[in-house]
Amino acid sequence: MASGGDDLSGVAGRYASALYDLAVEKGSTDEIATALRGFAALIQESADLERLIESPVYSAETQIKALSPILDAAGVTGVAANFVKLVATKRRLFALPAIIEAYGKLHDAAKGVVRADVTVAAPLAAHHESALRAALAGVTSGKTIDLEVKVDPAIIGGLVVKIGSRMLDASLKTKLNSIRTRMKEVG
């Protein structure tokens, strides 16, 4: 059975673990991860698709009929498409986003990849991004870093790094707020 450092209890964990085991058996972990990531992006982009997935009003048959052309158009085929339809058949489609996330964590753990979300005030230069990757690799015991950089001018300067459940907020906005709070306490 698939295992990782993350808690895989609950519906999402059980389904993701079963899918990952099947993917390993078939030698298609990468293809399924890519297909599921693409489908998750579609869910986020379409309010109608999100409603179809989350609403208990639709029957399993209706959900499957609606999903089949969407999966075909998105290029989600084979095991990944069959899995999404199985989840719909079992009336667990509402859990699909969490299942996809759990599968991604299993896949990343098996590949030695750590995802890091970094928020900066201005776009990073290439040499800064590579230095950040190297620093994060050192913190994660040399694992490969999949870096997602977001630009948010509201943090004023510095950066906010989130790796898993750990977060480092070294933004200028947070430091200024901290100074403001201390000054209020003093007088």
Tab-separated table of C-alpha atoms in Angstrom:
chain	number	residue	atom	x	y	z
A	1	MET	CA	0.000	0.000	0.000
A	2	ALA	CA	1.195	3.521	-0.756
A	3	SER	CA	2.593	5.389	2.162
A	4	GLY	CA	3.991	8.806	2.805
A	5	GLY	CA	4.553	11.280	5.564
A	6	ASP	CA	1.114	12.763	5.101
A	7	ASP	CA	-2.032	11.543	6.795
A	8	LEU	CA	-3.986	9.476	4.290
A	9	SER	CA	-7.002	8.753	6.420
A	10	GLY	CA	-10.515	9.505	5.318
A	11	VAL	CA	-12.196	9.050	1.974
A	12	ALA	CA	-9.700	11.127	-0.007
A	13	GLY	CA	-6.687	9.355	1.453
A	14	ARG	CA	-8.083	5.881	0.860
A	15	TYR	CA	-9.071	6.602	-2.739
A	16	ALA	CA	-5.770	8.356	-3.496
A	17	SER	CA	-3.783	5.516	-1.958
A	18	ALA	CA	-5.697	2.902	-3.968
A	19	LEU	CA	-5.241	4.892	-7.179
A	20	TYR	CA	-1.545	5.374	-6.494
A	21	ASP	CA	-1.083	1.647	-5.888
A	22	LEU	CA	-2.817	0.915	-9.197
A	23	ALA	CA	-0.706	3.554	-10.962
A	24	VAL	CA	2.502	1.993	-9.610
A	25	GLU	CA	1.318	-1.431	-10.751
A	26	LYS	CA	0.594	-0.065	-14.248
A	27	GLY	CA	3.765	2.068	-14.336
A	28	SER	CA	1.781	5.222	-15.006
A	29	THR	CA	2.181	7.366	-11.895
A	30	ASP	CA	3.470	10.378	-13.851
A	31	GLU	CA	0.755	10.250	-16.516
A	32	ILE	CA	-2.007	9.969	-13.935
A	33	ALA	CA	-0.532	12.801	-11.845
A	34	THR	CA	-0.422	15.046	-14.923
A	35	ALA	CA	-3.982	14.136	-15.952
A	36	LEU	CA	-5.355	14.717	-12.455
A	37	ARG	CA	-3.504	18.033	-12.104
A	38	GLY	CA	-5.023	19.170	-15.408
A	39	PHE	CA	-8.494	18.119	-14.328
A	40	ALA	CA	-8.084	19.913	-10.987
A	41	ALA	CA	-7.188	23.076	-12.905
A	42	LEU	CA	-10.382	22.680	-14.964
A	43	ILE	CA	-12.426	22.388	-11.773
A	44	GLN	CA	-10.912	25.616	-10.448
A	45	GLU	CA	-11.546	27.442	-13.730
A	46	SER	CA	-15.172	26.405	-14.176
A	47	ALA	CA	-17.853	27.255	-11.643
A	48	ASP	CA	-20.277	24.957	-13.491
A	49	LEU	CA	-17.910	21.986	-13.280
A	50	GLU	CA	-17.247	22.724	-9.618
A	51	ARG	CA	-21.005	22.815	-8.980
A	52	LEU	CA	-21.457	19.484	-10.799
A	53	ILE	CA	-18.765	17.883	-8.648
A	54	GLU	CA	-19.840	19.330	-5.304
A	55	SER	CA	-23.619	19.130	-5.595
A	56	PRO	CA	-25.382	16.059	-4.199
A	57	VAL	CA	-28.443	16.953	-6.287
A	58	TYR	CA	-27.103	15.299	-9.447
A	59	SER	CA	-27.370	11.528	-9.770
A	60	ALA	CA	-24.273	9.449	-10.426
A	61	GLU	CA	-25.532	8.746	-13.950
A	62	THR	CA	-25.979	12.461	-14.671
A	63	GLN	CA	-22.518	13.231	-13.334
A	64	ILE	CA	-20.893	10.499	-15.432
A	65	LYS	CA	-22.767	11.606	-18.585
A	66	ALA	CA	-21.633	15.184	-18.021
A	67	LEU	CA	-18.052	14.244	-17.122
A	68	SER	CA	-17.346	11.928	-20.077
A	69	PRO	CA	-17.135	14.649	-22.756
A	70	ILE	CA	-15.258	16.967	-20.369
A	71	LEU	CA	-12.671	14.284	-19.650
A	72	ASP	CA	-12.313	13.557	-23.387
A	73	ALA	CA	-11.913	17.240	-24.255
A	74	ALA	CA	-9.341	17.680	-21.474
A	75	GLY	CA	-7.347	14.683	-22.699
A	76	VAL	CA	-7.921	12.752	-19.471
A	77	THR	CA	-8.059	9.126	-20.587
A	78	GLY	CA	-7.276	5.627	-19.406
A	79	VAL	CA	-6.886	4.925	-15.723
A	80	ALA	CA	-7.348	8.567	-14.694
A	81	ALA	CA	-10.648	8.940	-16.591
A	82	ASN	CA	-11.914	5.578	-15.355
A	83	PHE	CA	-11.002	6.567	-11.813
A	84	VAL	CA	-12.946	9.853	-12.004
A	85	LYS	CA	-15.965	7.942	-13.337
A	86	LEU	CA	-15.614	5.339	-10.566
A	87	VAL	CA	-15.577	8.087	-7.954
A	88	ALA	CA	-18.751	9.486	-9.522
A	89	THR	CA	-20.361	6.031	-9.527
A	90	LYS	CA	-19.592	5.644	-5.821
A	91	ARG	CA	-21.178	9.071	-5.117
A	92	ARG	CA	-17.866	10.456	-3.849
A	93	LEU	CA	-17.296	13.072	-6.540
A	94	PHE	CA	-17.440	15.817	-3.899
A	95	ALA	CA	-14.149	14.429	-2.552
A	96	LEU	CA	-12.364	14.493	-5.926
A	97	PRO	CA	-10.363	17.712	-5.327
A	98	ALA	CA	-9.071	16.307	-2.015
A	99	ILE	CA	-8.341	12.943	-3.665
A	100	ILE	CA	-6.335	14.676	-6.393
A	101	GLU	CA	-4.402	16.641	-3.778
A	102	ALA	CA	-3.664	13.480	-1.763
A	103	TYR	CA	-2.543	11.638	-4.914
A	104	GLY	CA	-0.235	14.545	-5.722
A	105	LYS	CA	1.319	14.323	-2.254
A	106	LEU	CA	1.902	10.585	-2.651
A	107	HIS	CA	3.421	11.118	-6.081
A	108	ASP	CA	5.661	13.949	-4.867
A	109	ALA	CA	6.850	11.926	-1.878
A	110	ALA	CA	7.719	8.967	-4.105
A	111	LYS	CA	9.643	11.232	-6.489
A	112	GLY	CA	11.424	13.119	-3.696
A	113	VAL	CA	9.774	16.396	-4.683
A	114	VAL	CA	8.773	19.092	-2.223
A	115	ARG	CA	6.364	21.833	-3.295
A	116	ALA	CA	7.114	25.324	-2.076
A	117	ASP	CA	4.846	28.342	-2.466
A	118	VAL	CA	6.755	31.614	-2.350
A	119	THR	CA	5.173	35.050	-2.328
A	120	VAL	CA	7.358	38.022	-3.250
A	121	ALA	CA	6.673	41.735	-3.729
A	122	ALA	CA	8.258	41.878	-7.196
A	123	PRO	CA	9.228	39.223	-9.765
A	124	LEU	CA	12.414	37.320	-8.900
A	125	ALA	CA	15.471	37.511	-11.110
A	126	ALA	CA	16.631	34.117	-12.407
A	127	HIS	CA	19.698	34.056	-10.152
A	128	HIS	CA	17.548	34.881	-7.088
A	129	GLU	CA	15.151	32.073	-7.932
A	130	SER	CA	17.984	29.557	-8.298
A	131	ALA	CA	19.515	30.734	-5.005
A	132	LEU	CA	16.113	30.333	-3.330
A	133	ARG	CA	15.786	26.805	-4.769
A	134	ALA	CA	19.244	25.928	-3.417
A	135	ALA	CA	18.414	27.310	0.029
A	136	LEU	CA	15.117	25.427	0.152
A	137	ALA	CA	16.828	22.222	-1.023
A	138	GLY	CA	19.185	22.594	1.943
A	139	VAL	CA	16.262	22.953	4.342
A	140	THR	CA	14.493	19.898	2.866
A	141	SER	CA	17.517	17.578	3.005
A	142	GLY	CA	18.386	17.998	-0.660
A	143	LYS	CA	14.986	17.133	-2.119
A	144	THR	CA	13.944	18.514	-5.472
A	145	ILE	CA	11.994	21.740	-5.059
A	146	ASP	CA	8.936	22.483	-7.184
A	147	LEU	CA	8.748	26.221	-6.713
A	148	GLU	CA	5.616	28.267	-7.337
A	149	VAL	CA	6.325	31.973	-7.128
A	150	LYS	CA	3.472	34.436	-6.690
A	151	VAL	CA	3.905	38.194	-6.874
A	152	ASP	CA	1.968	40.240	-4.312
A	153	PRO	CA	3.040	43.896	-3.994
A	154	ALA	CA	1.028	44.135	-0.740
A	155	ILE	CA	3.849	42.414	1.186
A	156	ILE	CA	6.019	45.476	0.336
A	157	GLY	CA	9.306	43.527	0.364
A	158	GLY	CA	10.911	40.317	1.541
A	159	LEU	CA	9.148	37.011	0.997
A	160	VAL	CA	6.732	34.473	2.434
A	161	VAL	CA	7.666	30.802	1.998
A	162	LYS	CA	5.263	27.922	2.594
A	163	ILE	CA	6.459	24.315	2.434
A	164	GLY	CA	3.804	21.836	3.486
A	165	SER	CA	2.479	22.987	6.841
A	166	ARG	CA	5.558	25.123	7.583
A	167	MET	CA	5.539	28.832	6.810
A	168	LEU	CA	8.216	31.491	7.066
A	169	ASP	CA	6.964	35.056	6.818
A	170	ALA	CA	9.905	37.371	6.235
A	171	SER	CA	7.855	40.068	4.547
A	172	LEU	CA	8.384	43.735	5.235
A	173	LYS	CA	4.650	44.151	5.836
A	174	THR	CA	4.729	41.643	8.721
A	175	LYS	CA	7.840	43.249	10.218
A	176	LEU	CA	6.257	46.708	10.071
A	177	ASN	CA	3.067	45.392	11.694
A	178	SER	CA	5.168	43.814	14.440
A	179	ILE	CA	6.974	47.101	15.093
A	180	ARG	CA	3.633	48.962	15.137
A	181	THR	CA	2.260	46.501	17.710
A	182	ARG	CA	5.342	46.869	19.937
A	183	MET	CA	5.144	50.650	19.782
A	184	LYS	CA	1.487	50.551	20.864
A	185	GLU	CA	2.423	48.330	23.818
A	186	VAL	CA	5.158	50.737	24.956
A	187	GLY	CA	3.105	53.775	25.038
